[in-house]
Coordinates of C-alpha atoms in Angstrom, one line a residue:
M1 CA -54.3 14.4 -20.1
F2 CA -54.7 16.7 -16.8
D3 CA -58.4 16.2 -16.7
K4 CA -57.8 12.4 -16.5
L5 CA -55.1 13.0 -13.8
A6 CA -57.4 15.1 -11.6
E7 CA -59.9 12.1 -11.9
F8 CA -57.3 9.9 -10.6
V9 CA -56.4 12.2 -7.7
N10 CA -60.0 12.4 -6.8
R11 CA -60.6 8.6 -7.1
H12 CA -57.3 8.0 -4.9
E13 CA -58.6 10.4 -2.1
E14 CA -62.0 8.7 -2.3
L15 CA -60.4 5.2 -2.0
S16 CA -58.1 6.2 1.0
L17 CA -61.5 6.9 2.9
L18 CA -63.0 3.7 1.6
I19 CA -60.2 1.4 2.8
N20 CA -60.4 2.8 6.3
D21 CA -64.2 2.3 6.5
P22 CA -65.0 -0.4 9.1
D23 CA -67.8 -1.7 7.0
I24 CA -65.7 -2.2 4.0
I25 CA -62.8 -3.9 5.9
S26 CA -65.6 -6.3 7.4
N27 CA -66.0 -7.6 3.7
Q28 CA -62.4 -8.8 2.9
E29 CA -63.1 -9.6 -0.9
K30 CA -64.4 -6.2 -1.5
W31 CA -61.6 -4.5 0.7
R32 CA -58.9 -6.4 -1.2
G33 CA -60.3 -5.2 -4.5
L34 CA -60.3 -1.6 -3.4
M35 CA -56.6 -2.0 -2.0
K36 CA -55.5 -3.2 -5.4
E37 CA -57.1 -0.4 -7.1
Y38 CA -55.7 2.0 -4.5
S39 CA -52.1 0.7 -5.1
E40 CA -52.4 0.9 -8.8
I41 CA -53.4 4.4 -8.9
T42 CA -51.0 5.7 -5.8
P43 CA -48.0 6.2 -8.2
I44 CA -50.0 8.2 -10.6
A45 CA -51.5 10.4 -7.7
E46 CA -48.2 11.1 -6.2
K47 CA -46.4 11.7 -9.4
Y48 CA -49.2 14.3 -10.4
K49 CA -48.6 15.8 -7.0
E50 CA -44.9 16.1 -7.6
Y51 CA -45.7 17.8 -11.0
K52 CA -48.0 20.4 -9.3
E53 CA -45.3 21.1 -6.8
T54 CA -42.7 21.5 -9.3
K55 CA -44.9 23.6 -11.7
K56 CA -45.4 25.9 -8.6
A57 CA -41.8 26.2 -7.9
I58 CA -41.2 27.2 -11.5
E59 CA -44.1 29.9 -11.3
E60 CA -42.5 31.4 -8.0
A61 CA -38.9 31.5 -9.5
L62 CA -40.2 33.4 -12.6
D63 CA -42.1 36.0 -10.2
M64 CA -38.7 36.4 -8.3
L65 CA -36.8 37.1 -11.4
E66 CA -39.0 40.0 -12.2
E67 CA -38.1 41.6 -8.8
N68 CA -34.8 43.4 -8.3
L69 CA -32.4 40.7 -6.8
D70 CA -28.6 41.1 -6.3
D71 CA -26.6 39.1 -8.9
E72 CA -25.5 36.0 -6.7
F73 CA -29.2 35.5 -5.6
R74 CA -30.5 35.8 -9.1
A75 CA -27.9 33.2 -10.3
L76 CA -29.2 30.8 -7.7
V77 CA -32.7 31.3 -8.7
K78 CA -31.9 30.7 -12.4
E79 CA -30.1 27.5 -11.7
E80 CA -33.0 26.3 -9.7
L81 CA -35.3 27.4 -12.3
S82 CA -33.2 25.5 -14.8
E83 CA -33.2 22.3 -12.8
N84 CA -37.0 22.4 -12.3
K85 CA -37.8 22.7 -15.8
E86 CA -35.6 19.7 -16.6
K87 CA -37.4 17.9 -13.9
I88 CA -41.1 18.7 -15.1
L89 CA -40.0 17.4 -18.3
Q90 CA -39.0 14.2 -16.8
I91 CA -42.3 14.0 -14.9
E92 CA -44.6 14.6 -17.7
E93 CA -42.6 11.5 -19.4
E94 CA -43.3 9.3 -16.4
L95 CA -46.9 10.5 -16.2
K96 CA -47.5 9.4 -19.8
A97 CA -45.8 6.2 -19.1
L98 CA -48.3 5.7 -16.1
L99 CA -51.2 6.3 -17.8
I100 CA -50.7 3.6 -20.5
P101 CA -53.4 1.1 -20.0
K102 CA -52.1 -2.1 -18.5
D103 CA -52.2 -5.3 -20.1
P104 CA -54.3 -7.9 -18.6
N105 CA -51.4 -10.2 -18.4
D106 CA -49.4 -7.9 -16.4
D107 CA -50.1 -9.8 -13.2
K108 CA -49.2 -13.3 -14.4
N109 CA -45.9 -14.7 -14.0
V110 CA -43.5 -14.8 -17.0
I111 CA -39.8 -16.2 -17.8
M112 CA -37.8 -13.6 -19.4
E113 CA -34.6 -13.9 -21.5
I114 CA -32.4 -11.0 -21.8
R115 CA -30.8 -10.6 -25.4
G116 CA -28.6 -8.1 -27.0
G117 CA -30.3 -5.0 -28.1
A118 CA -28.7 -1.8 -29.3
G119 CA -25.0 -2.7 -30.0
G120 CA -25.6 -6.2 -31.0
D121 CA -25.1 -9.4 -29.0
E122 CA -22.2 -7.5 -27.3
A123 CA -24.9 -5.1 -25.5
A124 CA -26.0 -8.4 -23.3
L125 CA -22.7 -8.2 -21.4
F126 CA -23.5 -4.8 -20.0
A127 CA -26.8 -6.0 -18.2
G128 CA -26.8 -6.0 -14.5
K129 CA -27.2 -4.0 -11.2
Y130 CA -23.8 -2.6 -11.4
Y131 CA -24.0 -1.3 -15.0
D132 CA -27.5 0.0 -14.3
K133 CA -26.0 1.9 -11.2
F134 CA -23.3 3.2 -13.7
R135 CA -25.9 4.3 -16.1
S136 CA -27.8 6.1 -13.4
A137 CA -24.7 8.0 -12.4
L138 CA -23.9 8.8 -15.9
R139 CA -27.5 10.4 -16.4
W140 CA -27.0 12.4 -13.3
V141 CA -23.8 13.7 -14.3
I142 CA -25.3 14.6 -17.7
R143 CA -28.3 16.4 -16.0
H144 CA -25.8 18.4 -13.9
R145 CA -23.4 18.8 -16.5
Y146 CA -22.4 22.5 -15.5
A147 CA -21.7 21.6 -11.9
T148 CA -19.9 18.7 -13.0
I149 CA -17.6 20.9 -15.4
G150 CA -17.2 23.3 -12.7
C151 CA -16.1 20.7 -10.1
M152 CA -13.6 19.3 -12.7
V153 CA -12.1 22.8 -13.3
I154 CA -11.7 23.4 -9.7
M155 CA -9.8 20.0 -9.3
L156 CA -7.7 20.6 -12.1
V157 CA -6.7 23.9 -10.7
L158 CA -6.1 22.3 -7.2
S159 CA -3.9 19.4 -8.8
A160 CA -1.8 21.8 -10.5
W161 CA -1.3 23.9 -7.3
S162 CA -0.6 20.8 -5.4
F163 CA 2.5 20.1 -7.5
K164 CA 4.5 22.6 -5.3
F165 CA 4.2 20.0 -2.7
I166 CA 5.6 16.9 -4.7
P167 CA 9.3 16.8 -4.6
K168 CA 11.0 17.0 -8.1
V169 CA 13.8 14.9 -8.8
F170 CA 14.6 14.6 -12.3
V171 CA 16.3 11.2 -12.5
P172 CA 15.9 9.0 -9.2
A173 CA 18.5 6.9 -7.3
L174 CA 18.8 3.2 -7.9
D175 CA 17.3 1.2 -5.1
K176 CA 20.6 -1.0 -4.5
Q177 CA 22.2 -2.4 -1.6
Y178 CA 25.4 -0.4 -2.6
F179 CA 26.5 3.3 -2.0
T180 CA 29.7 5.2 -2.2
L181 CA 31.8 7.7 -0.2
D182 CA 34.0 10.2 -1.7
M183 CA 36.8 11.7 0.5
W184 CA 39.0 14.6 0.0
L185 CA 41.7 15.7 2.4
P186 CA 43.5 19.3 1.8
E187 CA 45.1 19.6 -1.4
G188 CA 49.1 18.7 -1.0
T189 CA 48.2 16.0 1.4
R190 CA 50.6 12.9 1.0
I191 CA 49.0 9.8 -0.4
E192 CA 50.3 7.8 2.6
E193 CA 48.2 10.1 5.0
T194 CA 45.1 9.7 2.7
D195 CA 45.6 6.0 2.8
K196 CA 45.7 6.0 6.7
M197 CA 42.7 8.2 6.8
V198 CA 40.5 6.1 4.4
M199 CA 41.5 3.1 6.3
D200 CA 40.3 4.3 9.6
M201 CA 37.1 5.4 7.9
A202 CA 36.4 1.9 6.2
E203 CA 36.9 0.4 9.6
Y204 CA 34.5 2.6 11.2
I205 CA 32.0 1.7 8.5
R206 CA 32.7 -2.1 8.8
G207 CA 31.7 -1.8 12.4
Q208 CA 27.9 -0.9 11.4
E209 CA 25.7 -3.8 11.7
E210 CA 24.1 -3.2 8.1
T211 CA 27.4 -3.5 6.4
E212 CA 28.5 -6.5 4.6
M213 CA 31.6 -5.6 2.5
V214 CA 33.8 -2.6 2.3
S215 CA 36.2 -1.6 -0.5
T216 CA 38.6 1.4 -0.5
Y217 CA 40.4 3.1 -3.5
V218 CA 43.1 5.5 -2.8
G219 CA 44.5 8.1 -5.3
R220 CA 41.7 7.6 -8.0
T221 CA 38.5 6.0 -8.6
P222 CA 38.4 2.3 -9.5
P223 CA 37.6 1.2 -13.0
R224 CA 34.1 2.3 -13.9
Y225 CA 31.8 -0.7 -12.5
Y226 CA 28.6 0.8 -13.6
L227 CA 27.9 3.3 -16.3
S228 CA 26.9 6.5 -14.3
N229 CA 30.0 6.3 -12.1
V230 CA 31.9 9.7 -12.0
S231 CA 35.8 9.6 -12.1
F232 CA 38.2 11.4 -9.9
G233 CA 42.1 11.4 -9.8
P234 CA 44.9 10.8 -9.8
Q235 CA 44.9 12.8 -6.7
S236 CA 47.1 12.2 -3.7
N237 CA 44.4 13.5 -1.4
Y238 CA 41.4 11.6 -2.6
A239 CA 40.0 8.2 -1.8
Q240 CA 36.7 6.2 -2.5
I241 CA 34.9 3.9 -0.5
L242 CA 32.4 1.4 -1.9
V243 CA 30.1 0.1 0.7
K244 CA 27.8 -3.0 0.2
C245 CA 25.0 -3.5 2.5
K246 CA 22.9 -6.8 3.4
T247 CA 19.7 -5.3 1.9
S248 CA 18.8 -2.3 -0.1
K249 CA 16.6 -1.2 2.9
L250 CA 19.6 -1.5 5.3
S251 CA 21.6 0.4 2.6
R252 CA 19.0 3.2 2.7
Q253 CA 19.1 3.5 6.4
L254 CA 23.0 3.3 6.6
H255 CA 23.4 6.0 3.9
A256 CA 21.1 8.2 5.8
R257 CA 22.9 7.7 9.2
L258 CA 26.3 8.4 7.7
Q259 CA 25.4 11.5 6.0
D260 CA 25.9 13.2 9.5
S261 CA 27.8 10.7 11.7
V262 CA 30.8 10.2 9.4
S263 CA 31.6 13.7 9.1
L264 CA 31.4 14.1 13.1
K265 CA 33.6 11.2 13.3
F266 CA 36.1 12.3 10.7
P267 CA 36.0 16.2 10.6
E268 CA 39.1 17.0 8.6
P269 CA 38.2 15.7 5.1
L270 CA 35.4 16.6 2.8
I271 CA 33.2 13.7 2.7
K272 CA 30.4 12.8 0.1
V273 CA 27.8 10.1 0.7
N274 CA 26.6 9.0 -2.8
K275 CA 23.5 6.8 -3.9
F276 CA 24.0 4.9 -7.3
E277 CA 22.3 7.3 -9.7
L278 CA 20.7 6.4 -13.3
S279 CA 21.9 9.3 -14.9
P280 CA 25.7 10.3 -15.1
L281 CA 26.8 11.7 -11.9
T282 CA 28.3 15.2 -11.4
E283 CA 30.8 16.2 -9.0
A284 CA 28.0 18.1 -7.2
V285 CA 24.5 18.6 -7.2
I286 CA 24.5 22.3 -7.8
E287 CA 27.3 24.0 -9.5
A288 CA 27.7 27.7 -10.5
R289 CA 30.1 28.1 -13.1
F290 CA 32.2 31.2 -13.9
L291 CA 34.5 31.7 -16.9
G292 CA 37.3 34.3 -17.4
P293 CA 41.0 34.8 -18.1
D294 CA 42.3 35.5 -14.3
P295 CA 42.2 32.8 -11.7
A296 CA 42.3 35.5 -8.8
V297 CA 39.0 37.0 -10.3
L298 CA 37.4 33.7 -10.8
D299 CA 38.3 32.8 -7.0
S300 CA 36.7 35.9 -5.9
L301 CA 33.5 35.4 -7.9
V302 CA 33.4 31.9 -6.7
G303 CA 34.1 32.9 -3.0
Q304 CA 30.8 35.2 -3.2
A305 CA 28.7 32.4 -4.6
I306 CA 30.0 29.9 -2.0
E307 CA 29.0 32.3 0.9
I308 CA 25.6 32.8 -0.5
M309 CA 25.3 29.0 -0.6
R310 CA 26.5 28.6 2.8
Q311 CA 23.9 31.0 4.2
N312 CA 21.2 28.6 3.0
P313 CA 20.5 25.8 5.8
K314 CA 19.6 23.1 3.0
V315 CA 22.9 23.4 1.6
A316 CA 25.8 20.8 2.3
D317 CA 29.3 21.0 1.5
A318 CA 29.8 24.2 -0.3
R319 CA 33.3 24.3 -1.9
N320 CA 35.3 25.6 -4.8
E321 CA 35.8 23.3 -7.5
W322 CA 39.7 23.9 -7.7
G323 CA 40.0 22.8 -4.1
N324 CA 42.3 24.8 -1.8
M325 CA 45.6 26.5 -2.7
S326 CA 48.7 24.8 -1.6
M327 CA 52.4 26.2 -1.2
V328 CA 54.7 25.5 -3.9
I329 CA 58.4 25.9 -3.6
R330 CA 59.7 26.6 -7.1
P331 CA 63.7 26.6 -7.9
V332 CA 64.5 29.0 -10.7
Y333 CA 67.3 27.5 -12.9
D334 CA 70.3 29.7 -13.8
P335 CA 71.8 28.3 -16.8
V336 CA 75.1 30.5 -16.4
K337 CA 75.8 29.2 -13.1
A338 CA 74.8 25.7 -13.6
G339 CA 76.6 25.2 -16.8
A340 CA 79.8 26.3 -15.3
L341 CA 79.1 23.3 -13.1
G342 CA 77.9 21.0 -16.1
I343 CA 74.4 20.6 -14.5
T344 CA 71.5 20.7 -16.8
K345 CA 67.9 21.7 -16.0
A346 CA 66.8 18.0 -16.3
S347 CA 69.3 16.9 -13.7
M348 CA 68.2 19.7 -11.4
M349 CA 64.4 18.7 -12.0
E350 CA 65.1 14.8 -11.6
S351 CA 67.1 15.3 -8.2
V352 CA 64.5 17.8 -6.8
K353 CA 61.6 15.3 -7.9
S354 CA 63.5 12.5 -5.7
I355 CA 62.8 14.4 -2.7
N356 CA 59.0 14.1 -2.5
D357 CA 57.3 11.9 -5.3
G358 CA 60.5 10.0 -6.2
L359 CA 62.0 9.5 -9.7
P360 CA 61.0 6.4 -11.9
V361 CA 64.1 4.3 -12.5
G362 CA 62.4 1.1 -13.7
V363 CA 59.4 -1.2 -13.5
Y364 CA 58.9 -4.4 -11.4
R365 CA 56.3 -7.1 -12.8
D366 CA 54.3 -8.8 -10.3
N367 CA 52.5 -11.5 -12.2
E368 CA 50.3 -9.2 -14.4
K369 CA 50.7 -6.0 -12.6
K370 CA 53.5 -3.5 -13.3
V371 CA 54.9 -1.6 -10.4
P372 CA 56.9 1.4 -10.7
V373 CA 60.4 1.6 -9.0
L374 CA 61.0 4.9 -7.7
L375 CA 64.4 6.5 -6.5
K376 CA 63.7 8.8 -3.5
S377 CA 66.4 10.6 -1.4
G378 CA 66.5 9.2 2.0
N379 CA 66.8 11.1 5.3
V380 CA 66.1 14.5 3.8
D381 CA 64.2 17.1 6.0
I382 CA 63.2 20.0 3.8
A383 CA 61.4 22.5 6.0
D384 CA 62.1 25.9 4.1
T385 CA 64.0 27.3 1.1
H386 CA 67.1 27.5 3.0
S387 CA 67.3 23.8 3.7
L388 CA 66.3 23.2 -0.1
G389 CA 69.0 25.3 -1.3
D390 CA 71.5 22.9 0.7
F391 CA 70.1 19.8 -1.1
S392 CA 72.8 18.4 -3.4
I393 CA 72.3 17.9 -7.0
W394 CA 73.8 15.1 -8.9
N395 CA 74.5 14.8 -12.7
G396 CA 76.3 11.4 -12.7
E397 CA 79.8 13.0 -12.4
R398 CA 79.6 15.7 -9.9
S399 CA 77.3 17.4 -7.5
A400 CA 76.5 20.8 -6.3
P401 CA 74.1 22.5 -3.7
L402 CA 70.8 23.7 -5.4
S403 CA 71.4 27.2 -4.5
Q404 CA 74.5 27.2 -6.8
V405 CA 72.6 26.3 -9.9
T406 CA 69.5 28.5 -9.3
E407 CA 68.9 32.4 -9.4
R408 CA 66.4 32.0 -6.4
I409 CA 64.0 29.7 -4.8
E410 CA 60.5 31.2 -5.0
T411 CA 57.7 30.2 -2.4
T412 CA 54.2 30.7 -3.5
W413 CA 50.5 29.6 -3.3
E414 CA 49.0 27.9 -6.4
F415 CA 45.8 25.8 -7.2
P416 CA 47.2 22.1 -7.7
Q417 CA 44.3 21.5 -10.5
V418 CA 43.1 24.1 -12.9
R419 CA 39.9 23.5 -14.9
T420 CA 39.0 24.7 -18.5
Y421 CA 35.7 25.0 -20.3
N422 CA 35.5 25.6 -24.1
R423 CA 39.3 26.5 -23.8
Q424 CA 38.5 29.4 -21.0
L425 CA 39.6 29.2 -17.4
S426 CA 36.6 27.8 -15.4
M427 CA 35.8 27.6 -11.8
A428 CA 32.6 26.6 -10.0
A429 CA 31.1 27.1 -6.7
M430 CA 29.8 23.6 -6.0
C431 CA 27.5 22.4 -3.2
G432 CA 25.2 19.2 -2.2
V433 CA 21.7 19.2 -0.9
K434 CA 21.0 17.9 2.9
P435 CA 18.6 14.9 3.1
G436 CA 15.1 15.7 2.8
H437 CA 15.4 18.4 0.3
T438 CA 15.8 18.6 -3.6
M439 CA 17.9 20.2 -6.1
A440 CA 15.1 22.2 -7.6
E441 CA 14.2 23.3 -4.1
V442 CA 17.6 24.7 -3.0
H443 CA 18.6 26.0 -6.4
G444 CA 15.4 28.1 -6.6
E445 CA 16.3 29.4 -3.1
I446 CA 19.9 30.5 -4.0
R447 CA 19.5 31.3 -7.7
K448 CA 18.5 34.9 -7.7
E449 CA 21.2 36.0 -5.4
I450 CA 24.2 34.3 -7.3
E451 CA 22.9 35.5 -10.7
N452 CA 22.9 39.1 -9.1
I453 CA 26.7 38.8 -8.6
Q454 CA 28.4 41.5 -10.8
L455 CA 30.6 39.9 -13.4
P456 CA 33.7 42.1 -14.6
E457 CA 33.9 42.5 -18.5
G458 CA 35.2 39.4 -20.2
Y459 CA 33.7 37.0 -17.5
T460 CA 30.7 34.9 -18.0
F461 CA 28.4 32.7 -15.8
F462 CA 26.0 29.5 -16.2
W463 CA 24.5 26.9 -14.0
D464 CA 26.2 23.5 -14.5
A465 CA 25.7 20.0 -13.4
Q466 CA 22.2 18.5 -12.8
Y467 CA 20.5 21.8 -13.7
K468 CA 22.1 21.9 -17.2
D469 CA 21.6 18.4 -17.8
Q470 CA 18.0 18.6 -17.0
G471 CA 17.4 21.6 -19.3
E472 CA 19.2 19.8 -22.1
A473 CA 17.0 16.8 -21.3
M474 CA 13.6 18.8 -21.2
Q475 CA 14.9 20.7 -24.3
A476 CA 15.4 17.4 -26.3
I477 CA 11.7 16.1 -25.1
A478 CA 10.1 19.4 -26.1
K479 CA 12.0 19.9 -29.5
Y480 CA 9.6 18.2 -31.5
F481 CA 6.8 18.1 -29.3
P482 CA 5.0 21.1 -31.1
L483 CA 5.4 19.2 -34.4
A484 CA 3.9 16.0 -32.7
F485 CA 1.1 17.9 -31.6
L486 CA 0.2 19.4 -34.9
A487 CA 0.6 15.9 -36.5
L488 CA -2.0 14.6 -33.9
V489 CA -4.6 17.5 -34.6
V490 CA -4.3 16.9 -38.3
I491 CA -4.7 13.1 -37.7
L492 CA -7.8 13.6 -35.6
V493 CA -9.4 16.1 -37.9
G494 CA -8.8 13.7 -40.8
L495 CA -10.2 10.8 -38.8
F496 CA -13.3 12.6 -37.8
G497 CA -13.8 15.1 -40.7
N498 CA -14.5 18.1 -38.2
F499 CA -13.1 20.0 -35.5
R500 CA -15.6 19.5 -32.7
E501 CA -14.5 15.8 -31.9
P502 CA -10.8 16.7 -32.0
I503 CA -11.5 19.6 -29.6
I504 CA -13.3 17.4 -27.1
I505 CA -10.6 15.1 -27.2
L506 CA -7.8 17.8 -26.6
C507 CA -10.1 19.2 -23.7
V508 CA -9.9 16.0 -21.9
L509 CA -6.3 15.4 -21.9
P510 CA -5.5 18.2 -19.2
L511 CA -7.7 16.4 -16.9
S512 CA -5.2 13.5 -16.5
L513 CA -3.3 15.9 -14.2
I514 CA -5.8 15.2 -11.6
G515 CA -5.1 11.6 -11.4
I516 CA -1.3 12.2 -11.4
A517 CA -1.1 14.8 -8.7
V518 CA -3.3 12.5 -6.4
G519 CA -1.2 9.4 -7.4
M520 CA 2.3 11.1 -6.6
L521 CA 0.8 12.6 -3.2
L522 CA -0.5 9.4 -2.2
T523 CA 2.6 7.4 -3.0
G524 CA 5.1 9.9 -2.2
F525 CA 7.0 9.5 -5.3
D526 CA 9.4 12.1 -6.8
F527 CA 8.2 13.8 -10.1
G528 CA 10.9 13.6 -12.7
F529 CA 11.8 12.1 -15.9
F530 CA 10.1 8.6 -15.5
P531 CA 6.8 10.1 -14.3
I532 CA 7.1 12.6 -17.4
A533 CA 7.3 9.4 -19.8
G534 CA 4.5 7.8 -18.1
W535 CA 2.3 10.6 -18.3
L536 CA 3.1 11.0 -22.2
G537 CA 2.2 7.3 -22.4
L538 CA -1.1 7.9 -20.3
L539 CA -2.0 10.7 -22.6
G540 CA -1.8 8.3 -25.7
M541 CA -3.9 5.7 -24.0
I542 CA -6.6 8.5 -23.3
I543 CA -6.7 9.8 -26.9
K544 CA -7.1 6.1 -28.1
N545 CA -9.9 5.4 -25.5
V546 CA -11.7 8.8 -26.3
I547 CA -11.4 8.3 -30.1
V548 CA -13.1 4.7 -29.7
L549 CA -15.8 6.2 -27.3
I550 CA -16.7 9.0 -29.7
D551 CA -16.9 6.6 -32.7
E552 CA -19.0 4.3 -30.9
I553 CA -21.4 7.0 -29.8
N554 CA -21.7 8.1 -33.6
V555 CA -22.0 4.6 -34.8
Q556 CA -25.1 4.0 -32.2
H557 CA -26.5 7.5 -33.2
R558 CA -26.5 6.5 -36.9
S559 CA -28.3 3.5 -36.3
G560 CA -31.3 5.4 -35.1
I561 CA -30.8 5.3 -31.2
D562 CA -31.1 8.8 -29.9
L563 CA -28.0 10.9 -28.9
Y564 CA -28.7 10.7 -25.2
T565 CA -29.0 7.0 -25.0
S566 CA -26.1 6.6 -27.5
I567 CA -23.8 8.5 -25.1
V568 CA -24.8 6.6 -22.1
E569 CA -24.5 3.1 -23.7
A570 CA -21.4 3.9 -25.4
T571 CA -19.9 4.9 -22.4
V572 CA -21.0 1.8 -20.4
S573 CA -19.7 -0.6 -23.2
R574 CA -16.3 1.1 -23.1
T575 CA -15.9 0.9 -19.2
R576 CA -14.8 -2.7 -19.0
P577 CA -12.1 -2.5 -21.7
V578 CA -10.6 0.6 -20.3
L579 CA -10.6 -0.8 -16.8
M580 CA -8.9 -4.1 -18.0

């Protein structure tokens, strides 16, 4: 074959001189014949020249490998040698095809009809310039398979690393035109003062151009109007404002602006601006919960945790779950002195209750509503224990000053509300997160310091609220994942009857992380429960498509088509249904 190729090269050089000879050019018929012959053998001569250059490069690479080279340069030489060996095999096949004698009818016009070949009539669907380009790309990838695998591994590592830049919110907020504000005044505040404050705040919000409607609820939250709403109260210092904006976009804008402006306008109360969440709301985004028998020790531990939270600039509204202590004036009943006057402890408590909250004495029906009727002592100014001691206690027949029916009147400070968890006293350091940051981000920054707080004997600690809910949800997802994965492997091995194809399928699955990372970064979406659920669905589709692809490769290979062509054609045939 090479002798014949050498003859073609010599003839090509001879023809290149003849076609430029003026005597030959003057004879147009002879010149056209030589030009036709020249054009026919030019591809053969050029391909043979390329063959000799490639062969020379292989020989030079082999000589260089015998020399003392450093490891990096030797690797480059080996890579180039491998590529040239593949290239020279391809050139040899092309030369064999070029040396096949031409049919005398090659120059004549023909009408060609494309019919389905390998794969039946369906194969006719995959003929066209775009499919040919895709085939060429597949062949290039297969020829450079090691470089392709290396690039995929690098992209996979970069995608995993890029997740540190993707916000992580386990359950996102609803995109609604509503949001709420929770407001707490100091513990012990009268409900009339709370009502006045919330009305001023509601009027301020009504003045914003985005607002359509404002509703206020004093003392407790309204009946649950959506599933994830959290309940507070009854508390005289609490109020909630429900805000409806004209559109969801305007709702987001007003929500972001009120985060800072409403606290500056009303600095006295603690104010939380809340979005409507899909998951059940917690009192705070982050809660560090301590359990133990002594409220004073719990208060000290929670105080340390709150101080750590406040040192982080990303934390908002760090506070104690029990609120602030309020002053309590407690008369201690003396049964001997009170018994001599015929005044019972119940009479004393009813009289004292009429000073502040009022004593229920009946119910007034207003249509369907029941309004309690309260008996309150008028014109009573109780400023200290001495003035309370002069207050008259009435038992229906006689009266006496409170100081004459008590041992003493104590003044102390107590928490108005006490929480328990699993029958233990429980107190939490609570905080929110400033806009632009996530729970996972802030929790990761304060977690170590709070967990390093020394706990006395008999006291325990755990992270509550969203961190606990997310952990439980992830445990529920991961609980049966190993069993599902094992079942998947067993099914795949049973389907293919070997381990090679299942391993190929499982190796493809991690590559889905590349597309997920790119998509999350481009769209700016948060990574949480719904992206995880979508990812699991995507993995199922990938497994299905790879199973069908491998099965098609095996079908074509068993029909007599070589493996290389089977891989290319099966991949091309699966492109359209996967994209659709």
